[in-house]
Amino acid sequence: MSSRKNAEQTNTASGAQITMILLGIIVTPVLLASSSLGSQLTLGAATAVIAVGSLILTILAVINIAIGEKARLPTYGIVKYSFGSKGAIAINIIMAISLFGWIAVTANMFGHSVHDLLATQFQLELPVSIIVALGCVIFVAATAFGFEALGKVSKFAVPIIILLMFIILYMALTTSVTAVSKFSNLSFGAAVSSVVGTIIVLVATSPDFGSFVHNRKHAILAGVLTFGLAYPVLFLVGAIPGSMTSQGSLLAAMAIIGSTLPAAILLVFACITGNAGNMFQGTLVVSTLFTKFPKWQITVVLGILAAIVGSMDIMALFIPFLLFLGIATPPIAGIYIADFFINRRDGYDELSLKNDPAIKPLTFVAWIVGSLVGFCTVKGWFTLSGIPSLDSLIIASVGYFLSVQMSKLKTKK
């Protein structure tokens, strides 16, 4: 028993360690989305929206991290069981595109943040493309040495990030700037969906981190600490300057409130930890598509591509990109969650993959239907829960359950 415990401590991570890594990843999307949300809502409305969105994320994250702990497989290994060993390739391509999109967006954000910091504080003008390239070197270096290096980066940077966010909060609460009236027609459901959609890809791929956690208790702890406690606090802190100034970006809001220096430094650190995590997950997913290449080479290629794409003017595509993630990704999580509760409570048996079809068409039907429902509710063509990303997840789960029942009926015949 003691030898097993020692092995557990050596080869896995605690819930607190997983939380630190996840925190490092979530800060960048939180900073991008919270200011935009705050600029459209009063502080009271934003608080309610953040609370509901965070509750949904917490429930999903706890389940997903626990599934990763049970399977001891990353997300791409888990989706094979519901989509088929070959069908999962299509899902992994979508996840790879989603993760690379975040890598490129974060690299772009890093370049502009450092550029503005150097220009305003040191009167030093450097091309954004060069800064983006240097940032990608840092991201690759923080990722290429694996999960342990990622943990060390987060352990160093996350406390600094949290300190800077509370400095920004103090500046916002003590400023003479008064909150301005809001004229946004953003509905409660759409606002909650933006809180959920901001980080839904990380939640959907959180089995990646669950596969490293000590045990079920630590998996639950990681989900609750990250999305039940830290995420809503960070989102609210990021939303307050935007709500007071009606500015859609943190830097613009802080320019009105006082100094942009804490916000600029915060963005730089957030980009480093966030993209290190994105690179780690992106490498895991892409390695399933290009199995002949070692992971460090895939990380380097992702870094080179991110330097190229991140140097372009891509922020205009950010909102459509978030909407795509909020529609297409939740159904994937809904399907493998349903598969776990229906078929995998006793574990994931690789032998069953050999007996199952390589592609499971009915699973893809469930995913497409879930995504279409999410798209329709985003467009306002009809309403279910009022939260499109949750609608798509639930419909896909139900669709997968029905597909399993249909398959069982065919087998009996």
Tab-separated table of C-alpha atoms in Angstrom:
chain	number	residue	atom	x	y	z
A	1	MET	CA	0.000	0.000	0.000
A	2	SER	CA	2.782	2.429	0.902
A	3	SER	CA	4.674	1.685	-2.309
A	4	ARG	CA	1.541	2.467	-4.316
A	5	LYS	CA	1.133	5.755	-2.460
A	6	ASN	CA	4.765	6.683	-3.143
A	7	ALA	CA	4.307	5.917	-6.835
A	8	GLU	CA	1.153	8.015	-6.837
A	9	GLN	CA	2.962	10.978	-5.320
A	10	THR	CA	5.853	10.648	-7.788
A	11	ASN	CA	3.929	10.193	-11.030
A	12	THR	CA	0.848	12.314	-10.467
A	13	ALA	CA	-0.109	15.797	-9.283
A	14	SER	CA	-2.323	17.123	-6.506
A	15	GLY	CA	-5.563	18.994	-7.085
A	16	ALA	CA	-3.822	22.230	-6.038
A	17	GLN	CA	-1.023	21.688	-8.582
A	18	ILE	CA	-3.539	21.052	-11.368
A	19	THR	CA	-5.404	24.198	-10.286
A	20	MET	CA	-2.234	26.302	-10.612
A	21	ILE	CA	-1.669	25.045	-14.163
A	22	LEU	CA	-5.309	25.584	-15.147
A	23	LEU	CA	-5.236	29.083	-13.627
A	24	GLY	CA	-2.248	29.952	-15.770
A	25	ILE	CA	-4.210	28.916	-18.850
A	26	ILE	CA	-7.544	30.601	-18.058
A	27	VAL	CA	-6.202	34.085	-17.281
A	28	THR	CA	-5.701	35.143	-20.927
A	29	PRO	CA	-9.220	34.289	-22.157
A	30	VAL	CA	-10.650	35.757	-18.933
A	31	LEU	CA	-8.880	39.068	-19.548
A	32	LEU	CA	-10.094	39.140	-23.163
A	33	ALA	CA	-13.706	38.243	-22.383
A	34	SER	CA	-14.320	39.842	-18.977
A	35	SER	CA	-13.636	43.425	-20.116
A	36	SER	CA	-15.928	42.951	-23.099
A	37	LEU	CA	-18.689	41.549	-20.876
A	38	GLY	CA	-18.210	44.249	-18.234
A	39	SER	CA	-18.448	47.010	-20.848
A	40	GLN	CA	-21.949	45.820	-21.805
A	41	LEU	CA	-23.456	45.056	-18.391
A	42	THR	CA	-23.880	46.729	-15.044
A	43	LEU	CA	-21.747	45.267	-12.278
A	44	GLY	CA	-24.753	43.579	-10.647
A	45	ALA	CA	-25.854	41.925	-13.892
A	46	ALA	CA	-22.292	40.875	-14.684
A	47	THR	CA	-21.958	39.280	-11.224
A	48	ALA	CA	-25.100	37.186	-11.730
A	49	VAL	CA	-24.005	36.127	-15.213
A	50	ILE	CA	-20.523	35.147	-14.016
A	51	ALA	CA	-21.963	33.153	-11.094
A	52	VAL	CA	-24.292	31.096	-13.312
A	53	GLY	CA	-21.663	30.544	-16.004
A	54	SER	CA	-19.065	29.486	-13.441
A	55	LEU	CA	-21.469	27.020	-11.810
A	56	ILE	CA	-22.059	25.322	-15.172
A	57	LEU	CA	-18.309	25.175	-15.851
A	58	THR	CA	-17.582	23.796	-12.374
A	59	ILE	CA	-20.026	20.912	-12.779
A	60	LEU	CA	-18.654	20.042	-16.220
A	61	ALA	CA	-15.001	20.395	-15.144
A	62	VAL	CA	-15.426	18.196	-12.071
A	63	ILE	CA	-17.008	15.469	-14.220
A	64	ASN	CA	-14.427	15.774	-16.996
A	65	ILE	CA	-11.337	15.867	-14.779
A	66	ALA	CA	-12.715	12.882	-12.863
A	67	ILE	CA	-13.227	11.040	-16.178
A	68	GLY	CA	-9.576	11.742	-17.046
A	69	GLU	CA	-8.536	10.381	-13.643
A	70	LYS	CA	-10.598	7.221	-14.177
A	71	ALA	CA	-9.393	6.637	-17.736
A	72	ARG	CA	-5.765	7.741	-17.237
A	73	LEU	CA	-6.062	8.879	-20.844
A	74	PRO	CA	-5.950	12.334	-22.447
A	75	THR	CA	-9.067	13.646	-24.167
A	76	TYR	CA	-8.111	12.283	-27.592
A	77	GLY	CA	-7.839	8.797	-26.076
A	78	ILE	CA	-11.258	9.107	-24.428
A	79	VAL	CA	-13.181	10.296	-27.524
A	80	LYS	CA	-12.052	7.165	-29.398
A	81	TYR	CA	-14.505	5.135	-27.322
A	82	SER	CA	-17.544	7.187	-28.347
A	83	PHE	CA	-16.600	8.274	-31.897
A	84	GLY	CA	-14.575	5.190	-32.892
A	85	SER	CA	-10.809	4.769	-33.234
A	86	LYS	CA	-10.792	6.408	-36.686
A	87	GLY	CA	-13.792	8.657	-36.172
A	88	ALA	CA	-11.948	10.351	-33.305
A	89	ILE	CA	-9.434	11.695	-35.833
A	90	ALA	CA	-12.028	14.192	-37.125
A	91	ILE	CA	-12.770	15.347	-33.577
A	92	ASN	CA	-9.068	15.716	-32.820
A	93	ILE	CA	-8.661	17.886	-35.931
A	94	ILE	CA	-11.397	20.210	-34.636
A	95	MET	CA	-9.754	20.336	-31.195
A	96	ALA	CA	-6.362	20.978	-32.812
A	97	ILE	CA	-7.814	23.899	-34.813
A	98	SER	CA	-9.469	25.294	-31.671
A	99	LEU	CA	-6.301	25.046	-29.595
A	100	PHE	CA	-4.117	26.490	-32.357
A	101	GLY	CA	-6.576	29.372	-32.678
A	102	TRP	CA	-6.029	30.180	-28.989
A	103	ILE	CA	-2.252	29.824	-29.401
A	104	ALA	CA	-2.244	32.313	-32.294
A	105	VAL	CA	-4.626	34.764	-30.581
A	106	THR	CA	-2.556	34.687	-27.378
A	107	ALA	CA	0.698	35.134	-29.303
A	108	ASN	CA	-0.838	38.174	-31.021
A	109	MET	CA	-1.998	39.549	-27.672
A	110	PHE	CA	1.484	39.011	-26.201
A	111	GLY	CA	3.102	40.903	-29.090
A	112	HIS	CA	0.833	43.917	-28.794
A	113	SER	CA	1.021	43.987	-24.974
A	114	VAL	CA	4.827	43.948	-24.913
A	115	HIS	CA	4.967	46.459	-27.779
A	116	ASP	CA	2.695	48.894	-25.919
A	117	LEU	CA	4.582	48.347	-22.649
A	118	LEU	CA	7.966	49.107	-24.249
A	119	ALA	CA	6.603	52.098	-26.186
A	120	THR	CA	4.811	53.786	-23.272
A	121	GLN	CA	7.260	53.028	-20.464
A	122	PHE	CA	10.634	53.014	-22.243
A	123	GLN	CA	9.941	54.860	-25.525
A	124	LEU	CA	11.288	51.807	-27.352
A	125	GLU	CA	9.661	50.832	-30.647
A	126	LEU	CA	10.040	47.213	-31.760
A	127	PRO	CA	8.081	45.544	-34.564
A	128	VAL	CA	5.187	43.492	-33.207
A	129	SER	CA	6.158	40.539	-35.434
A	130	ILE	CA	9.580	40.278	-33.765
A	131	ILE	CA	8.023	40.388	-30.283
A	132	VAL	CA	5.497	37.720	-31.290
A	133	ALA	CA	8.354	35.511	-32.515
A	134	LEU	CA	10.276	35.999	-29.251
A	135	GLY	CA	7.113	35.190	-27.316
A	136	CYS	CA	6.683	31.959	-29.251
A	137	VAL	CA	10.233	30.963	-28.317
A	138	ILE	CA	9.260	31.426	-24.652
A	139	PHE	CA	6.018	29.461	-25.104
A	140	VAL	CA	7.844	26.576	-26.774
A	141	ALA	CA	10.572	26.535	-24.117
A	142	ALA	CA	7.936	26.398	-21.357
A	143	THR	CA	6.181	23.469	-23.058
A	144	ALA	CA	8.778	21.289	-24.763
A	145	PHE	CA	9.995	19.814	-21.464
A	146	GLY	CA	6.575	18.378	-20.620
A	147	PHE	CA	4.020	18.525	-17.819
A	148	GLU	CA	6.528	19.041	-15.007
A	149	ALA	CA	8.018	22.161	-16.650
A	150	LEU	CA	4.504	23.493	-17.230
A	151	GLY	CA	3.830	23.156	-13.505
A	152	LYS	CA	6.996	25.079	-12.608
A	153	VAL	CA	6.117	27.935	-14.965
A	154	SER	CA	2.633	28.215	-13.449
A	155	LYS	CA	3.945	28.040	-9.876
A	156	PHE	CA	6.178	31.063	-10.601
A	157	ALA	CA	3.814	33.170	-12.704
A	158	VAL	CA	0.329	32.609	-11.243
A	159	PRO	CA	0.994	34.360	-7.875
A	160	ILE	CA	2.309	37.400	-9.789
A	161	ILE	CA	-0.780	37.363	-12.024
A	162	ILE	CA	-3.143	37.218	-9.037
A	163	LEU	CA	-1.285	40.061	-7.278
A	164	LEU	CA	-1.488	42.262	-10.405
A	165	MET	CA	-5.198	41.577	-10.834
A	166	PHE	CA	-5.922	42.719	-7.298
A	167	ILE	CA	-3.769	45.819	-7.803
A	168	ILE	CA	-5.974	46.589	-10.826
A	169	LEU	CA	-9.087	45.940	-8.725
A	170	TYR	CA	-7.855	48.327	-6.023
A	171	MET	CA	-7.143	51.028	-8.629
A	172	ALA	CA	-10.605	50.575	-10.169
A	173	LEU	CA	-12.418	50.749	-6.817
A	174	THR	CA	-10.515	53.818	-5.595
A	175	THR	CA	-10.725	55.839	-8.810
A	176	SER	CA	-12.852	58.953	-9.193
A	177	VAL	CA	-14.285	57.578	-12.444
A	178	THR	CA	-18.016	56.875	-12.081
A	179	ALA	CA	-19.749	53.973	-13.780
A	180	VAL	CA	-21.468	54.930	-17.032
A	181	SER	CA	-24.913	53.851	-18.230
A	182	LYS	CA	-25.189	50.693	-20.334
A	183	PHE	CA	-27.175	50.481	-23.570
A	184	SER	CA	-26.384	46.904	-24.551
A	185	ASN	CA	-29.132	44.513	-25.670
A	186	LEU	CA	-27.069	41.474	-24.617
A	187	SER	CA	-29.485	38.922	-23.147
A	188	PHE	CA	-28.830	37.049	-19.893
A	189	GLY	CA	-28.550	33.718	-21.742
A	190	ALA	CA	-26.145	35.081	-24.349
A	191	ALA	CA	-24.042	36.695	-21.604
A	192	VAL	CA	-23.882	33.419	-19.631
A	193	SER	CA	-22.984	31.599	-22.839
A	194	SER	CA	-20.070	33.985	-23.381
A	195	VAL	CA	-18.788	33.211	-19.852
A	196	VAL	CA	-19.102	29.489	-20.568
A	197	GLY	CA	-17.830	29.728	-24.153
A	198	THR	CA	-14.744	31.671	-23.102
A	199	ILE	CA	-13.185	28.597	-21.525
A	200	ILE	CA	-15.347	25.685	-22.730
A	201	VAL	CA	-12.529	24.242	-24.874
A	202	LEU	CA	-10.316	23.929	-21.788
A	203	VAL	CA	-13.168	22.314	-19.845
A	204	ALA	CA	-13.907	19.937	-22.723
A	205	THR	CA	-10.230	18.928	-22.877
A	206	SER	CA	-9.688	18.903	-19.095
A	207	PRO	CA	-9.338	15.093	-19.009
A	208	ASP	CA	-5.818	15.913	-20.273
A	209	PHE	CA	-5.078	17.182	-16.768
A	210	GLY	CA	-7.275	14.668	-14.969
A	211	SER	CA	-5.073	11.898	-16.343
A	212	PHE	CA	-2.222	13.296	-14.198
A	213	VAL	CA	-4.122	13.856	-10.928
A	214	HIS	CA	-3.579	11.715	-7.767
A	215	ASN	CA	-7.118	10.387	-7.356
A	216	ARG	CA	-10.827	11.193	-7.622
A	217	LYS	CA	-10.810	13.510	-4.584
A	218	HIS	CA	-8.012	15.615	-6.073
A	219	ALA	CA	-9.815	15.662	-9.442
A	220	ILE	CA	-12.920	17.131	-7.786
A	221	LEU	CA	-10.780	19.585	-5.805
A	222	ALA	CA	-9.070	20.832	-8.985
A	223	GLY	CA	-12.425	21.434	-10.712
A	224	VAL	CA	-13.984	23.243	-7.752
A	225	LEU	CA	-10.946	25.409	-6.956
A	226	THR	CA	-10.388	26.407	-10.583
A	227	PHE	CA	-13.891	27.002	-11.911
A	228	GLY	CA	-15.966	27.328	-8.740
A	229	LEU	CA	-13.646	29.752	-6.943
A	230	ALA	CA	-10.800	31.223	-8.999
A	231	TYR	CA	-12.574	31.614	-12.359
A	232	PRO	CA	-15.543	33.700	-11.134
A	233	VAL	CA	-13.293	35.868	-8.950
A	234	LEU	CA	-10.851	36.556	-11.807
A	235	PHE	CA	-13.702	37.139	-14.271
A	236	LEU	CA	-15.383	39.614	-11.926
A	237	VAL	CA	-12.112	41.448	-11.235
A	238	GLY	CA	-11.502	41.699	-14.987
A	239	ALA	CA	-15.073	42.895	-15.634
A	240	ILE	CA	-15.067	45.742	-13.082
A	241	PRO	CA	-12.820	48.197	-15.042
A	242	GLY	CA	-14.820	47.509	-18.206
A	243	SER	CA	-18.128	47.985	-16.411
A	244	MET	CA	-16.995	51.317	-14.917
A	245	THR	CA	-15.634	52.743	-18.177
A	246	SER	CA	-17.655	50.860	-20.854
A	247	GLN	CA	-14.333	50.051	-22.523
A	248	GLY	CA	-14.107	46.635	-24.157
A	249	SER	CA	-10.429	46.043	-23.383
A	250	LEU	CA	-8.569	46.068	-20.076
A	251	LEU	CA	-5.809	48.377	-21.327
A	252	ALA	CA	-8.331	50.927	-22.630
A	253	ALA	CA	-10.249	50.795	-19.348
A	254	MET	CA	-7.105	51.243	-17.249
A	255	ALA	CA	-6.023	54.180	-19.419
A	256	ILE	CA	-9.161	55.993	-18.197
A	257	ILE	CA	-8.930	54.754	-14.596
A	258	GLY	CA	-5.231	55.492	-14.102
A	259	SER	CA	-2.053	53.659	-15.111
A	260	THR	CA	-1.935	50.985	-17.819
A	261	LEU	CA	1.351	49.576	-16.457
A	262	PRO	CA	-0.128	46.876	-14.127
A	263	ALA	CA	-2.520	45.767	-16.882
A	264	ALA	CA	0.262	45.569	-19.480
A	265	ILE	CA	2.537	43.512	-17.189
A	266	LEU	CA	-0.427	41.314	-16.272
A	267	LEU	CA	-1.201	40.631	-19.922
A	268	VAL	CA	2.416	39.657	-20.614
A	269	PHE	CA	2.536	37.127	-17.758
A	270	ALA	CA	-0.945	35.821	-18.619
A	271	CYS	CA	0.065	35.230	-22.224
A	272	ILE	CA	3.143	33.237	-21.172
A	273	THR	CA	1.301	30.899	-18.799
A	274	GLY	CA	-1.761	30.678	-21.035
A	275	ASN	CA	0.113	29.801	-24.178
A	276	ALA	CA	2.390	27.342	-22.400
A	277	GLY	CA	-0.784	25.445	-21.442
A	278	ASN	CA	-2.302	25.838	-24.908
A	279	MET	CA	0.913	24.517	-26.470
A	280	PHE	CA	0.935	21.555	-24.077
A	281	GLN	CA	-2.625	20.572	-24.996
A	282	GLY	CA	-2.133	21.390	-28.666
A	283	THR	CA	0.925	19.128	-28.760
A	284	LEU	CA	-1.050	16.272	-27.180
A	285	VAL	CA	-3.828	16.569	-29.771
A	286	VAL	CA	-1.624	17.083	-32.836
A	287	SER	CA	0.606	14.169	-31.809
A	288	THR	CA	-2.403	11.874	-32.391
A	289	LEU	CA	-2.586	13.079	-36.003
A	290	PHE	CA	1.171	12.877	-36.675
A	291	THR	CA	2.246	9.874	-34.640
A	292	LYS	CA	5.673	9.473	-36.259
A	293	PHE	CA	6.981	12.783	-34.911
A	294	PRO	CA	8.228	13.233	-31.324
A	295	LYS	CA	6.181	15.664	-29.247
A	296	TRP	CA	8.964	18.258	-28.927
A	297	GLN	CA	9.129	18.616	-32.725
A	298	ILE	CA	5.362	19.160	-32.877
A	299	THR	CA	5.676	21.842	-30.176
A	300	VAL	CA	8.376	23.624	-32.205
A	301	VAL	CA	6.262	23.540	-35.392
A	302	LEU	CA	3.249	24.910	-33.489
A	303	GLY	CA	5.490	27.696	-32.201
A	304	ILE	CA	6.678	28.588	-35.721
A	305	LEU	CA	3.123	28.609	-37.108
A	306	ALA	CA	1.911	30.684	-34.142
A	307	ALA	CA	4.677	33.230	-34.797
A	308	ILE	CA	3.495	33.573	-38.414
A	309	VAL	CA	-0.269	33.691	-37.794
A	310	GLY	CA	0.052	35.667	-34.540
A	311	SER	CA	1.880	38.448	-36.428
A	312	MET	CA	-1.200	39.033	-38.572
A	313	ASP	CA	-4.224	41.178	-37.726
A	314	ILE	CA	-6.377	38.344	-36.385
A	315	MET	CA	-8.169	39.927	-33.411
A	316	ALA	CA	-11.124	40.933	-35.636
A	317	LEU	CA	-11.800	37.208	-36.018
A	318	PHE	CA	-11.759	36.617	-32.261
A	319	ILE	CA	-15.507	36.903	-31.536
A	320	PRO	CA	-16.583	34.596	-34.411
A	321	PHE	CA	-13.868	32.204	-33.250
A	322	LEU	CA	-15.270	32.211	-29.695
A	323	LEU	CA	-18.778	31.604	-31.035
A	324	PHE	CA	-17.497	28.644	-33.075
A	325	LEU	CA	-15.849	27.173	-29.986
A	326	GLY	CA	-18.969	27.722	-27.911
A	327	ILE	CA	-21.085	25.799	-30.417
A	328	ALA	CA	-18.861	22.984	-31.768
A	329	THR	CA	-16.919	21.960	-28.650
A	330	PRO	CA	-19.550	21.427	-25.889
A	331	PRO	CA	-21.301	18.596	-27.821
A	332	ILE	CA	-18.014	16.663	-27.874
A	333	ALA	CA	-17.826	16.858	-24.083
A	334	GLY	CA	-21.522	16.015	-23.821
A	335	ILE	CA	-20.990	12.838	-25.829
A	336	TYR	CA	-17.987	11.485	-23.939
A	337	ILE	CA	-19.641	12.364	-20.603
A	338	ALA	CA	-22.730	10.389	-21.652
A	339	ASP	CA	-20.512	7.549	-22.853
A	340	PHE	CA	-18.766	7.436	-19.478
A	341	PHE	CA	-21.991	7.161	-17.478
A	342	ILE	CA	-23.539	4.648	-19.884
A	343	ASN	CA	-20.555	2.428	-20.702
A	344	ARG	CA	-17.321	3.278	-18.847
A	345	ARG	CA	-18.008	3.520	-15.119
A	346	ASP	CA	-15.796	0.482	-14.587
A	347	GLY	CA	-12.982	1.911	-16.711
A	348	TYR	CA	-11.785	2.157	-20.306
A	349	ASP	CA	-10.918	-1.231	-21.824
A	350	GLU	CA	-8.744	-0.969	-24.952
A	351	LEU	CA	-9.977	-4.367	-26.139
A	352	SER	CA	-13.442	-2.890	-26.648
A	353	LEU	CA	-12.002	-0.478	-29.236
A	354	LYS	CA	-11.007	-3.445	-31.406
A	355	ASN	CA	-14.519	-4.877	-31.234
A	356	ASP	CA	-16.294	-1.555	-31.870
A	357	PRO	CA	-16.707	0.063	-35.323
A	358	ALA	CA	-13.758	2.301	-36.302
A	359	ILE	CA	-16.250	5.064	-37.141
A	360	LYS	CA	-19.561	5.476	-35.320
A	361	PRO	CA	-21.913	7.433	-37.634
A	362	LEU	CA	-24.709	7.809	-35.068
A	363	THR	CA	-22.294	9.536	-32.674
A	364	PHE	CA	-21.449	12.039	-35.397
A	365	VAL	CA	-25.168	12.587	-35.975
A	366	ALA	CA	-25.570	13.370	-32.251
A	367	TRP	CA	-22.632	15.801	-32.417
A	368	ILE	CA	-23.923	17.550	-35.553
A	369	VAL	CA	-27.457	17.839	-34.158
A	370	GLY	CA	-26.084	19.246	-30.884
A	371	SER	CA	-23.975	21.774	-32.799
A	372	LEU	CA	-26.923	22.784	-35.023
A	373	VAL	CA	-29.144	23.324	-31.984
A	374	GLY	CA	-26.397	25.492	-30.440
A	375	PHE	CA	-26.138	27.489	-33.672
A	376	CYS	CA	-29.917	27.992	-33.866
A	377	THR	CA	-30.207	29.132	-30.245
A	378	VAL	CA	-27.252	31.522	-30.686
A	379	LYS	CA	-29.095	33.017	-33.672
A	380	GLY	CA	-32.254	33.281	-31.558
A	381	TRP	CA	-34.336	31.111	-33.869
A	382	PHE	CA	-35.625	29.289	-30.796
A	383	THR	CA	-34.727	28.993	-27.105
A	384	LEU	CA	-34.197	26.016	-24.801
A	385	SER	CA	-32.222	26.740	-21.614
A	386	GLY	CA	-31.299	30.239	-22.774
A	387	ILE	CA	-27.609	29.228	-22.781
A	388	PRO	CA	-26.633	28.022	-26.285
A	389	SER	CA	-23.444	26.197	-25.293
A	390	LEU	CA	-25.378	24.258	-22.613
A	391	ASP	CA	-28.162	23.502	-25.108
A	392	SER	CA	-25.699	21.960	-27.564
A	393	LEU	CA	-24.052	19.861	-24.839
A	394	ILE	CA	-27.342	18.476	-23.482
A	395	ILE	CA	-28.816	17.730	-26.930
A	396	ALA	CA	-25.628	15.897	-27.960
A	397	SER	CA	-25.698	13.874	-24.718
A	398	VAL	CA	-29.325	12.878	-25.274
A	399	GLY	CA	-28.593	12.117	-28.934
A	400	TYR	CA	-25.700	9.872	-27.976
A	401	PHE	CA	-27.834	8.064	-25.382
A	402	LEU	CA	-30.473	7.400	-28.049
A	403	SER	CA	-27.818	6.193	-30.513
A	404	VAL	CA	-26.539	3.694	-27.922
A	405	GLN	CA	-30.082	2.402	-27.341
A	406	MET	CA	-30.625	2.039	-31.094
A	407	SER	CA	-27.373	0.102	-31.430
A	408	LYS	CA	-28.413	-2.232	-28.603
A	409	LEU	CA	-31.769	-2.890	-30.296
A	410	LYS	CA	-30.003	-3.759	-33.575
A	411	THR	CA	-27.680	-6.130	-31.721
A	412	LYS	CA	-30.617	-7.947	-30.077
A	413	LYS	CA	-32.289	-8.424	-33.455
